[in-house]
Amino acid sequence: AMKRWRPTLRGDLQVSADKRPPPVLIGNLFDGLKRLPDLRGAVEALILFLVVVAAGIWAAASGVLEPHPLASRSEVLTISLSTFFVPSLAEELAFRGWLRKGAPIAASLSLIAYVFWHPAQVWLGLPFARPEFLDPRFLSLVAWLGLACTLSRIRSGSIWPAVIIHWGVVVVWIAPYAS
């Protein structure tokens, strides 16, 4: 017999007889893509972005991030365009696209998986892996970013504020700190 995933009233998942992903999760993903944030969601996303940037400033000042500026503006433009899709959009869809309000356990598990994904990239030898993905101080920044994106996704009902926060932080990080 196949197993079936079923959401509970708390937003957790129970496994029953069928291995197909639940339509609820896919529906949440499409709803998050279709929905644009309202003004409150946009303002909250801006505040969360600034909190993560402040954490990044602390990281730069404390030596967690070391400056290695990109050579040219065209490199910065190329990085800015490409990082919108990978990692920003791809990771937000994978880790937060399916989240919904009222599911704190799912949100917590998503955040833990997102943080764990970074060192896993190094351990698996994936192409976007970076040595700092193993540094606990850097992973604390990843956790702040993940928390900001998770809160933004859940509070706004849209995936787009989380994608923009993620993208902005990655661009701000890569441009002055790429090696």
Backbone as a printed PyTorch tensor [residue, N CA C, xyz], in Angstrom:
tensor([[[  0.8310,  -1.1860,   0.0000],
         [  0.0000,   0.0000,   0.0000],
         [  0.8760,   1.2500,   0.0000]],

        [[  0.4700,   2.2350,  -0.7550],
         [  1.2190,   3.4880,  -0.8020],
         [  0.8640,   4.3230,   0.4180]],

        [[  1.8020,   5.1840,   0.8200],
         [  1.5540,   6.0540,   1.9680],
         [  1.0890,   7.4140,   1.4900]],

        [[  0.2350,   8.0510,   2.2470],
         [ -0.2920,   9.3700,   1.9010],
         [  0.0230,  10.3380,   3.0370]],

        [[  0.4760,  11.5370,   2.6640],
         [  0.7630,  12.5800,   3.6480],
         [ -0.5070,  13.3570,   3.8950]],

        [[ -0.7900,  13.6350,   5.1520],
         [ -1.9860,  14.4100,   5.4810],
         [ -1.6210,  15.4840,   6.5020]],

        [[ -2.0010,  16.7320,   6.2210],
         [ -1.7410,  17.7810,   7.2180],
         [ -2.6720,  17.6120,   8.4140]],

        [[ -2.1430,  17.8930,   9.5920],
         [ -2.9750,  17.8790,  10.7910],
         [ -3.4870,  19.2880,  11.0310]],

        [[ -4.2990,  19.4650,  12.0440],
         [ -4.8200,  20.7920,  12.3620],
         [ -3.7010,  21.7460,  12.7600]],

        [[ -2.5930,  21.2350,  13.3130],
         [ -1.4840,  22.0860,  13.7240],
         [ -0.5670,  22.4160,  12.5480]],

        [[ -0.7710,  21.8530,  11.3830],
         [  0.0820,  22.1260,  10.2360],
         [  1.1910,  21.1140,  10.0890]],

        [[  1.2610,  20.1110,  10.9790],
         [  2.2550,  19.0650,  10.8580],
         [  1.7860,  18.0570,   9.8090]],

        [[  2.6470,  17.1250,   9.4760],
         [  2.2750,  16.1100,   8.5040],
         [  2.1920,  14.7490,   9.1760]],

        [[  1.1680,  13.9840,   8.8260],
         [  1.0700,  12.5980,   9.2470],
         [  1.2190,  11.7450,   8.0110]],

        [[  1.8650,  10.5940,   8.1760],
         [  2.0230,   9.6910,   7.0490],
         [  0.9280,   8.6440,   7.1250]],

        [[  0.2480,   8.4700,   6.0140],
         [ -0.7040,   7.3770,   5.9250],
         [ -0.3080,   6.5030,   4.7470]],

        [[ -1.2110,   6.0030,   3.9560],
         [ -0.9080,   4.9200,   3.0400],
         [ -0.3140,   5.2600,   1.6770]],

        [[  0.0200,   6.4550,   1.2710],
         [  0.4030,   6.7490,  -0.1150],
         [  1.5310,   7.7830,  -0.1270]],

        [[  2.5790,   7.6290,  -0.9470],
         [  3.7770,   8.4770,  -0.8840],
         [  3.6910,   9.7460,  -1.7190]],

        [[  2.5900,  10.0310,  -2.3030],
         [  2.4630,  11.2650,  -3.0840],
         [  2.5040,  12.4660,  -2.1640]],

        [[  3.1380,  13.5900,  -2.6080],
         [  3.1250,  14.7760,  -1.7530],
         [  1.7030,  15.3170,  -1.6330]],

        [[  1.3970,  15.8760,  -0.5070],
         [  0.0260,  16.3550,  -0.3190],
         [ -0.2870,  17.5480,  -1.2140]],

        [[ -1.4770,  17.5730,  -1.7690],
         [ -1.8780,  18.7100,  -2.5910],
         [ -1.8550,  20.0150,  -1.8130]],

        [[ -2.0460,  19.9460,  -0.4860],
         [ -2.0450,  21.1560,   0.3370],
         [ -0.6990,  21.8720,   0.2180]],

        [[  0.3970,  21.1320,   0.2780],
         [  1.7230,  21.7490,   0.2030],
         [  1.9640,  22.3770,  -1.1580]],

        [[  1.5750,  21.6900,  -2.1980],
         [  1.7450,  22.2360,  -3.5480],
         [  0.8460,  23.4580,  -3.7250]],

        [[ -0.3550,  23.3840,  -3.1850],
         [ -1.2560,  24.5400,  -3.2240],
         [ -0.6640,  25.7340,  -2.4940]],

        [[ -0.0420,  25.4870,  -1.3230],
         [  0.6130,  26.5740,  -0.5840],
         [  1.7270,  27.1960,  -1.4170]],

        [[  2.4780,  26.3600,  -2.1240],
         [  3.5700,  26.8460,  -2.9620],
         [  3.0260,  27.7660,  -4.0590]],

        [[  1.9980,  27.3200,  -4.7750],
         [  1.4450,  28.1420,  -5.8500],
         [  0.7650,  29.3980,  -5.3210]],

        [[  0.1000,  29.2850,  -4.1750],
         [ -0.5210,  30.4710,  -3.5770],
         [  0.5360,  31.5100,  -3.2170]],

        [[  1.6490,  31.0620,  -2.6570],
         [  2.7320,  31.9740,  -2.2910],
         [  3.3720,  32.6470,  -3.4850]],

        [[  3.4290,  31.9450,  -4.6130],
         [  3.9820,  32.5310,  -5.8400],
         [  3.0230,  33.5410,  -6.4560]],

        [[  1.7260,  33.2560,  -6.3890],
         [  0.7290,  34.1390,  -7.0080],
         [  0.4590,  35.3950,  -6.1870]],

        [[  0.6230,  35.2850,  -4.8960],
         [  0.2570,  36.3940,  -4.0090],
         [  1.4090,  37.3820,  -3.8590]],

        [[  1.0880,  38.6410,  -4.0300],
         [  2.0570,  39.7040,  -3.7620],
         [  1.8010,  40.2270,  -2.3550]],

        [[  2.8500,  40.6890,  -1.6730],
         [  2.6400,  41.1710,  -0.3060],
         [  1.8830,  42.4860,  -0.2980]],

        [[  1.1280,  42.7130,   0.7650],
         [  0.4980,  44.0130,   0.9460],
         [  1.5450,  44.9740,   1.5160]],

        [[  1.1460,  46.2000,   1.7920],
         [  2.0890,  47.1980,   2.2910],
         [  2.7180,  46.7580,   3.6070]],

        [[  1.9100,  46.2220,   4.5160],
         [  2.4410,  45.7380,   5.7970],
         [  3.5120,  44.6690,   5.5780]],

        [[  3.2430,  43.7270,   4.6870],
         [  4.2090,  42.6680,   4.3960],
         [  5.4980,  43.2100,   3.8060]],

        [[  5.3850,  44.2170,   2.9540],
         [  6.5740,  44.8260,   2.3460],
         [  7.4020,  45.5760,   3.3890]],

        [[  6.7270,  46.3070,   4.2780],
         [  7.4450,  47.0520,   5.3280],
         [  8.1220,  46.0740,   6.2850]],

        [[  7.4040,  45.0310,   6.6810],
         [  8.0040,  44.0310,   7.5650],
         [  9.2160,  43.3760,   6.9010]],

        [[  9.1220,  43.0860,   5.6070],
         [ 10.2470,  42.4880,   4.8890],
         [ 11.4430,  43.4290,   4.8820]],

        [[ 11.1990,  44.7120,   4.6950],
         [ 12.2920,  45.6880,   4.7260],
         [ 12.9570,  45.7080,   6.0960]],

        [[ 12.1680,  45.6890,   7.1530],
         [ 12.7280,  45.6760,   8.5150],
         [ 13.5330,  44.4000,   8.7430]],

        [[ 13.0130,  43.2610,   8.3320],
         [ 13.7350,  41.9960,   8.4930],
         [ 15.0290,  41.9980,   7.6800]],

        [[ 14.9850,  42.5490,   6.4750],
         [ 16.1950,  42.6680,   5.6610],
         [ 17.2430,  43.4980,   6.3940]],

        [[ 16.8320,  44.6160,   6.9790],
         [ 17.7700,  45.4850,   7.6990],
         [ 18.3570,  44.7860,   8.9280]],

        [[ 17.5680,  43.9600,   9.5940],
         [ 18.0800,  43.1960,  10.7330],
         [ 19.1730,  42.2320,  10.2670]],

        [[ 18.9360,  41.5540,   9.1480],
         [ 19.9380,  40.6120,   8.6310],
         [ 21.1740,  41.3650,   8.1500]],

        [[ 20.9990,  42.5160,   7.5240],
         [ 22.1600,  43.3290,   7.1060],
         [ 22.9530,  43.7700,   8.3330]],

        [[ 22.2640,  44.1500,   9.4120],
         [ 22.9600,  44.5260,  10.6540],
         [ 23.7720,  43.3460,  11.1890]],

        [[ 23.2140,  42.1390,  11.1250],
         [ 23.9590,  40.9500,  11.5370],
         [ 25.1790,  40.7530,  10.6400]],

        [[ 25.0360,  41.0410,   9.3490],
         [ 26.1630,  40.9530,   8.4210],
         [ 27.2380,  41.9780,   8.7210]],

        [[ 26.8330,  43.1740,   9.1160],
         [ 27.8090,  44.2140,   9.4930],
         [ 28.5910,  43.7480,  10.7190]],

        [[ 27.8740,  43.1660,  11.6890],
         [ 28.5620,  42.5940,  12.8510],
         [ 29.5550,  41.5220,  12.4010]],

        [[ 29.1370,  40.6570,  11.4690],
         [ 30.0080,  39.5720,  10.9990],
         [ 31.2590,  40.1190,  10.3220]],

        [[ 31.0930,  41.1570,   9.5310],
         [ 32.2520,  41.7630,   8.8630],
         [ 33.1800,  42.4040,   9.8870]],

        [[ 32.6100,  43.1000,  10.8650],
         [ 33.4220,  43.7720,  11.8850],
         [ 34.1460,  42.7770,  12.7800]],

        [[ 33.5510,  41.6120,  13.0030],
         [ 34.1620,  40.6250,  13.8940],
         [ 35.0440,  39.6220,  13.1650]],

        [[ 35.1690,  39.7580,  11.8400],
         [ 36.0660,  38.8810,  11.0830],
         [ 35.4460,  37.6070,  10.5610]],

        [[ 34.1430,  37.4210,  10.7580],
         [ 33.4930,  36.2290,  10.2080],
         [ 33.5520,  36.2780,   8.6810]],

        [[ 33.3310,  37.4600,   8.1270],
         [ 33.4440,  37.6750,   6.6880],
         [ 34.6980,  38.4970,   6.4200]],

        [[ 35.4890,  38.0670,   5.4510],
         [ 36.6970,  38.8030,   5.0830],
         [ 36.5120,  39.4000,   3.6980]],

        [[ 36.8430,  40.6900,   3.5330],
         [ 36.6350,  41.3370,   2.2250],
         [ 37.5080,  40.7500,   1.1150]],

        [[ 36.8750,  40.4650,  -0.0040],
         [ 37.5150,  40.0550,  -1.2490],
         [ 36.6520,  40.6130,  -2.3820]],

        [[ 36.7260,  41.9340,  -2.6280],
         [ 35.7940,  42.5410,  -3.5910],
         [ 35.9120,  41.9580,  -5.0020]],

        [[ 34.7810,  41.9160,  -5.6780],
         [ 34.7760,  41.5140,  -7.0770],
         [ 35.5130,  42.5670,  -7.8930]],

        [[ 36.0350,  42.1490,  -9.0250],
         [ 36.8970,  43.0210,  -9.8140],
         [ 36.1530,  44.1450, -10.5290]],

        [[ 34.9560,  43.9060, -10.9960],
         [ 34.3130,  44.9050, -11.8470],
         [ 32.8170,  45.0080, -11.5750]],

        [[ 32.2470,  46.0960, -12.0790],
         [ 30.7910,  46.2760, -11.9700],
         [ 30.0410,  45.2260, -12.7730]],

        [[ 30.6100,  44.7950, -13.8930],
         [ 29.9270,  43.7790, -14.6990],
         [ 29.8400,  42.4550, -13.9310]],

        [[ 30.8720,  42.1400, -13.1240],
         [ 30.8000,  40.9450, -12.2850],
         [ 29.6910,  41.0910, -11.2420]],

        [[ 29.6020,  42.2530, -10.6420],
         [ 28.5570,  42.4980,  -9.6480],
         [ 27.1840,  42.3740, -10.3050]],

        [[ 27.0180,  42.9200, -11.5190],
         [ 25.7410,  42.8150, -12.2290],
         [ 25.4130,  41.3530, -12.5470]],

        [[ 26.3990,  40.6130, -13.0360],
         [ 26.1860,  39.2010, -13.3500],
         [ 25.7890,  38.4230, -12.1070]],

        [[ 26.5140,  38.6490, -11.0080],
         [ 26.1940,  37.9800,  -9.7420],
         [ 24.7960,  38.3850,  -9.2810]],

        [[ 24.4730,  39.6650,  -9.4050],
         [ 23.1540,  40.1460,  -8.9690],
         [ 22.0300,  39.4670,  -9.7310]],

        [[ 22.1940,  39.3040, -11.0190],
         [ 21.1470,  38.6700, -11.8270],
         [ 21.0620,  37.1740, -11.5650]],

        [[ 22.1990,  36.5000, -11.5280],
         [ 22.1740,  35.0380, -11.3670],
         [ 21.7310,  34.6150,  -9.9740]],

        [[ 22.1130,  35.3610,  -8.9370],
         [ 21.7490,  34.9470,  -7.5790],
         [ 20.2670,  35.1340,  -7.2730]],

        [[ 19.5580,  35.8580,  -8.1120],
         [ 18.1170,  35.9450,  -7.9180],
         [ 17.4950,  34.5550,  -8.0560]],

        [[ 17.9800,  33.7930,  -9.0410],
         [ 17.4160,  32.4680,  -9.3080],
         [ 18.0270,  31.3920,  -8.4120]],

        [[ 19.3600,  31.3820,  -8.3280],
         [ 20.0800,  30.4280,  -7.4790],
         [ 21.1050,  31.2160,  -6.7070]],

        [[ 21.0050,  31.2950,  -5.4120],
         [ 20.2180,  30.4590,  -4.5190],
         [ 18.8540,  31.0350,  -4.1160]],

        [[ 18.6030,  32.3100,  -4.3300],
         [ 17.4590,  32.9810,  -3.6920],
         [ 16.1070,  32.3340,  -4.0030]],

        [[ 15.6770,  32.3490,  -5.2450],
         [ 14.3660,  31.7970,  -5.5870],
         [ 14.3280,  30.2890,  -5.3330]],

        [[ 15.3690,  29.5830,  -5.7550],
         [ 15.3820,  28.1200,  -5.5980],
         [ 15.2970,  27.7050,  -4.1360]],

        [[ 16.1030,  28.3180,  -3.2700],
         [ 16.0800,  27.9380,  -1.8570],
         [ 14.7870,  28.3730,  -1.1770]],

        [[ 14.2660,  29.5160,  -1.5390],
         [ 13.0040,  29.9450,  -0.9240],
         [ 11.8610,  29.0160,  -1.3130]],

        [[ 11.8270,  28.5990,  -2.5630],
         [ 10.7840,  27.6570,  -2.9720],
         [ 10.9390,  26.3280,  -2.2420]],

        [[ 12.1790,  25.8510,  -2.1350],
         [ 12.4100,  24.5490,  -1.4970],
         [ 12.1510,  24.5740,   0.0050]],

        [[ 12.6250,  25.6170,   0.6850],
         [ 12.5660,  25.6130,   2.1400],
         [ 11.3660,  26.3440,   2.7280]],

        [[ 10.8220,  27.3120,   2.0070],
         [  9.7290,  28.0980,   2.5910],
         [  8.5040,  28.2410,   1.6970]],

        [[  8.6000,  27.8670,   0.4500],
         [  7.4770,  28.0440,  -0.4620],
         [  6.2140,  27.3410,  -0.0260]],

        [[  6.3450,  26.2150,   0.6010],
         [  5.2030,  25.3930,   0.9900],
         [  4.6560,  25.7260,   2.3770]],

        [[  5.3250,  26.6190,   3.1140],
         [  4.8830,  26.9530,   4.4710],
         [  3.5750,  27.7290,   4.4600]],

        [[  2.8680,  27.6520,   5.5740],
         [  1.6490,  28.4290,   5.7350],
         [  1.5540,  28.9070,   7.1740]],

        [[  0.6610,  29.8630,   7.4040],
         [  0.4370,  30.3650,   8.7700],
         [ -0.0820,  29.2370,   9.6550]],

        [[  0.2460,  29.3330,  10.9350],
         [ -0.2840,  28.3770,  11.8930],
         [  0.4060,  27.0310,  11.8840]],

        [[  1.6150,  26.9540,  11.3600],
         [  2.3460,  25.6930,  11.3120],
         [  3.7510,  25.8930,  11.8940]],

        [[  3.8560,  26.1640,  13.1980],
         [  5.1580,  26.4720,  13.7780],
         [  6.1530,  25.3210,  13.7210]],

        [[  5.6890,  24.0960,  13.8260],
         [  6.6140,  22.9610,  13.7680],
         [  7.1920,  22.8510,  12.3570]],

        [[  6.3540,  22.9840,  11.3500],
         [  6.8390,  22.9400,   9.9700],
         [  7.8180,  24.0850,   9.7080]],

        [[  7.5170,  25.2810,  10.2090],
         [  8.4110,  26.4290,  10.0220],
         [  9.7510,  26.1850,  10.7040]],

        [[  9.7290,  25.6170,  11.9050],
         [ 10.9750,  25.3310,  12.6300],
         [ 11.8040,  24.2840,  11.9040]],

        [[ 11.1510,  23.2290,  11.4350],
         [ 11.8700,  22.1880,  10.6950],
         [ 12.4510,  22.7360,   9.3990]],

        [[ 11.7050,  23.6120,   8.7510],
         [ 12.1850,  24.2450,   7.5300],
         [ 13.4350,  25.0730,   7.8020]],

        [[ 13.4250,  25.8290,   8.8890],
         [ 14.5700,  26.6570,   9.2560],
         [ 15.7920,  25.7930,   9.5660]],

        [[ 15.6010,  24.7250,  10.3190],
         [ 16.7100,  23.8150,  10.6440],
         [ 17.2700,  23.1860,   9.3640]],

        [[ 16.3910,  22.7440,   8.4770],
         [ 16.8430,  22.1470,   7.2150],
         [ 17.6190,  23.1580,   6.3700]],

        [[ 17.1530,  24.4040,   6.3510],
         [ 17.8370,  25.4580,   5.5930],
         [ 19.2480,  25.6900,   6.1240]],

        [[ 19.4070,  25.7670,   7.4290],
         [ 20.7410,  25.9690,   8.0090],
         [ 21.6150,  24.7540,   7.7160]],

        [[ 21.0820,  23.5580,   7.9150],
         [ 21.8400,  22.3250,   7.6750],
         [ 22.2500,  22.1890,   6.2040]],

        [[ 21.4480,  22.7010,   5.2960],
         [ 21.7230,  22.6130,   3.8660],
         [ 23.0740,  23.2360,   3.5080]],

        [[ 23.4770,  24.2800,   4.2160],
         [ 24.7220,  24.9660,   3.8800],
         [ 25.9530,  24.1030,   4.1180]],

        [[ 26.1820,  23.5220,   5.2970],
         [ 27.3420,  22.6290,   5.4140],
         [ 27.1860,  21.3590,   4.5690]],

        [[ 25.9490,  20.9080,   4.3730],
         [ 25.7390,  19.7210,   3.5420],
         [ 26.2750,  19.9420,   2.1190]],

        [[ 26.1740,  21.1640,   1.6150],
         [ 26.7150,  21.4580,   0.2850],
         [ 28.2200,  21.2040,   0.2220]],

        [[ 28.9280,  21.5580,   1.3060],
         [ 30.3730,  21.3260,   1.3750],
         [ 30.6480,  19.8300,   1.4710]],

        [[ 29.9530,  19.1550,   2.3710],
         [ 30.1650,  17.7280,   2.5720],
         [ 29.8900,  16.9260,   1.3090]],

        [[ 28.9210,  17.3890,   0.5090],
         [ 28.5760,  16.6940,  -0.7380],
         [ 29.4160,  17.1500,  -1.9370]],

        [[ 30.2480,  18.1830,  -1.7430],
         [ 31.0920,  18.6810,  -2.8270],
         [ 30.3020,  19.3760,  -3.9170]],

        [[ 29.2160,  20.0370,  -3.5790],
         [ 28.3860,  20.7100,  -4.5780],
         [ 29.0640,  21.9830,  -5.0800]],

        [[ 28.7490,  22.4100,  -6.2940],
         [ 29.4860,  23.5080,  -6.9220],
         [ 29.3740,  24.8720,  -6.2460]],

        [[ 28.2820,  25.1640,  -5.5500],
         [ 28.1420,  26.4710,  -4.9150],
         [ 28.6370,  26.4810,  -3.4720]],

        [[ 29.1800,  25.3560,  -3.0160],
         [ 29.6640,  25.2610,  -1.6370],
         [ 30.8390,  26.2000,  -1.4250]],

        [[ 30.9050,  26.7490,  -0.2290],
         [ 31.9890,  27.6580,   0.1390],
         [ 32.5280,  27.2290,   1.4930]],

        [[ 33.8140,  27.4280,   1.7430],
         [ 34.3990,  26.9770,   3.0210],
         [ 33.7060,  27.5680,   4.2510]],

        [[ 33.2560,  28.8050,   4.1570],
         [ 32.6120,  29.4240,   5.3180],
         [ 31.2920,  28.7460,   5.6920]],

        [[ 30.7410,  27.9070,   4.8190],
         [ 29.5130,  27.1900,   5.1310],
         [ 29.7020,  26.2090,   6.2890]],

        [[ 30.9600,  25.9630,   6.6720],
         [ 31.2510,  25.0860,   7.8110],
         [ 31.5260,  25.8670,   9.0910]],

        [[ 31.6170,  27.1810,   9.0050],
         [ 31.9490,  28.0320,  10.1530],
         [ 30.6780,  28.2960,  10.9660]],

        [[ 30.6610,  27.8950,  12.2550],
         [ 29.4600,  28.1200,  13.0730],
         [ 29.0510,  29.5850,  13.1420]],

        [[ 30.0050,  30.4940,  13.0940],
         [ 29.6530,  31.9190,  13.1290],
         [ 28.8990,  32.3020,  11.8540]],

        [[ 29.3520,  31.7840,  10.7230],
         [ 28.6600,  32.0470,   9.4650],
         [ 27.2800,  31.3980,   9.4810]],

        [[ 27.2050,  30.1970,  10.0250],
         [ 25.9080,  29.5130,  10.0930],
         [ 24.9190,  30.2630,  10.9810]],

        [[ 25.4290,  31.0320,  11.9580],
         [ 24.5070,  31.8630,  12.7410],
         [ 23.9060,  32.9550,  11.8530]],

        [[ 24.6830,  33.4800,  10.9150],
         [ 24.1340,  34.4480,   9.9510],
         [ 23.1020,  33.7920,   9.0450]],

        [[ 23.3960,  32.5780,   8.6180],
         [ 22.4480,  31.8200,   7.7960],
         [ 21.1460,  31.6270,   8.5710]],

        [[ 21.2630,  31.3280,   9.8640],
         [ 20.0620,  31.1490,  10.6890],
         [ 19.2590,  32.4490,  10.7840]],

        [[ 19.9340,  33.5930,  10.9520],
         [ 19.2410,  34.8860,  10.9850],
         [ 18.5220,  35.1330,   9.6660]],

        [[ 19.2270,  34.8620,   8.5500],
         [ 18.6070,  35.0370,   7.2350],
         [ 17.4040,  34.1090,   7.0980]],

        [[ 17.5790,  32.8540,   7.4760],
         [ 16.4780,  31.8960,   7.3890],
         [ 15.2880,  32.3000,   8.2430]],

        [[ 15.5660,  32.7990,   9.4430],
         [ 14.4790,  33.2440,  10.3180],
         [ 13.7420,  34.4350,   9.7020]],

        [[ 14.4940,  35.3900,   9.1770],
         [ 13.8590,  36.5560,   8.5440],
         [ 13.0000,  36.1290,   7.3590]],

        [[ 13.5140,  35.2350,   6.5340],
         [ 12.7560,  34.7890,   5.3600],
         [ 11.5350,  33.9720,   5.7710]],

        [[ 11.6860,  33.1460,   6.8030],
         [ 10.5570,  32.3460,   7.2890],
         [  9.4530,  33.2490,   7.8350]],

        [[  9.8310,  34.2060,   8.6720],
         [  8.8320,  35.1290,   9.2160],
         [  8.1390,  35.9150,   8.1130]],

        [[  8.9230,  36.3730,   7.1480],
         [  8.3520,  37.1490,   6.0530],
         [  7.3830,  36.3040,   5.2330]],

        [[  7.7510,  35.0690,   4.9510],
         [  6.8800,  34.1810,   4.1640],
         [  5.5640,  33.9190,   4.8960]],

        [[  5.6760,  33.6110,   6.1730],
         [  4.4750,  33.2730,   6.9400],
         [  3.5930,  34.4980,   7.1590]],

        [[  4.1900,  35.6140,   7.5060],
         [  3.3940,  36.8050,   7.8280],
         [  2.7610,  37.4370,   6.5890]],

        [[  3.4860,  37.4260,   5.4570],
         [  2.9410,  38.0830,   4.2650],
         [  2.0540,  37.1500,   3.4410]],

        [[  2.2490,  35.8450,   3.5800],
         [  1.5160,  34.8960,   2.7410],
         [  2.0890,  34.7890,   1.3430]],

        [[  3.1500,  35.5250,   1.0570],
         [  3.7780,  35.5550,  -0.2570],
         [  5.2240,  35.0760,  -0.1400]],

        [[  5.7070,  34.4160,  -1.1650],
         [  7.1040,  33.9860,  -1.1880],
         [  8.0290,  35.1390,  -1.5960]],

        [[  7.4940,  36.1550,  -2.2590],
         [  8.3320,  37.2030,  -2.8570],
         [  9.1120,  38.0540,  -1.8620]],

        [[  8.5620,  38.4510,  -0.7240],
         [  9.4060,  39.1850,   0.2240],
         [ 10.6120,  38.3620,   0.6980]],

        [[ 10.3930,  37.0620,   0.9430],
         [ 11.5040,  36.1990,   1.3580],
         [ 12.5470,  36.0720,   0.2520]],

        [[ 12.0970,  35.9590,  -0.9910],
         [ 13.0440,  35.8770,  -2.1210],
         [ 13.8670,  37.1600,  -2.2090]],

        [[ 13.2190,  38.3040,  -2.0680],
         [ 13.9260,  39.5950,  -2.1600],
         [ 14.8970,  39.7680,  -0.9940]],

        [[ 14.4730,  39.4080,   0.2200],
         [ 15.3850,  39.4790,   1.3670],
         [ 16.6040,  38.5960,   1.1070]],

        [[ 16.3600,  37.3650,   0.7110],
         [ 17.4380,  36.4070,   0.4630],
         [ 18.3750,  36.9310,  -0.6220]],

        [[ 17.7900,  37.3960,  -1.7010],
         [ 18.5780,  37.8970,  -2.8280],
         [ 19.4110,  39.1070,  -2.4170]],

        [[ 18.7980,  40.0590,  -1.7370],
         [ 19.5270,  41.2500,  -1.3060],
         [ 20.6970,  40.9140,  -0.4060]],

        [[ 20.4850,  40.0070,   0.5390],
         [ 21.5630,  39.6240,   1.4510],
         [ 22.6800,  38.9110,   0.6940]],

        [[ 22.3240,  38.0190,  -0.2200],
         [ 23.3600,  37.2970,  -0.9760],
         [ 24.1740,  38.2660,  -1.8270]],

        [[ 23.5280,  39.2060,  -2.4840],
         [ 24.2620,  40.1810,  -3.3060],
         [ 25.1650,  41.0450,  -2.4260]],

        [[ 24.6290,  41.5130,  -1.3030],
         [ 25.4220,  42.3450,  -0.3900],
         [ 26.5960,  41.5400,   0.1690]],

        [[ 26.4170,  40.2530,   0.3560],
         [ 27.4800,  39.4030,   0.8650],
         [ 28.5060,  39.0880,  -0.2180]],

        [[ 28.0610,  38.6830,  -1.3980],
         [ 28.9940,  38.2220,  -2.4330],
         [ 29.8160,  39.3690,  -3.0220]],

        [[ 29.2010,  40.5060,  -3.2870],
         [ 29.9430,  41.5870,  -3.9510],
         [ 31.2070,  41.9950,  -3.1920]],

        [[ 31.1420,  42.2680,  -1.8960],
         [ 32.3890,  42.6430,  -1.2050],
         [ 33.1760,  41.4860,  -0.6170]],

        [[ 32.5490,  40.2850,  -0.5130],
         [ 33.2160,  39.1910,   0.1900],
         [ 33.4460,  37.9580,  -0.6490]],

        [[ 33.2520,  38.0540,  -1.9630],
         [ 33.5080,  36.9050,  -2.8340],
         [ 35.0030,  36.6700,  -2.9360]],

        [[ 35.3570,  35.4340,  -3.1370],
         [ 36.7920,  35.1300,  -3.2800],
         [ 37.1080,  34.6900,  -4.6890]]])
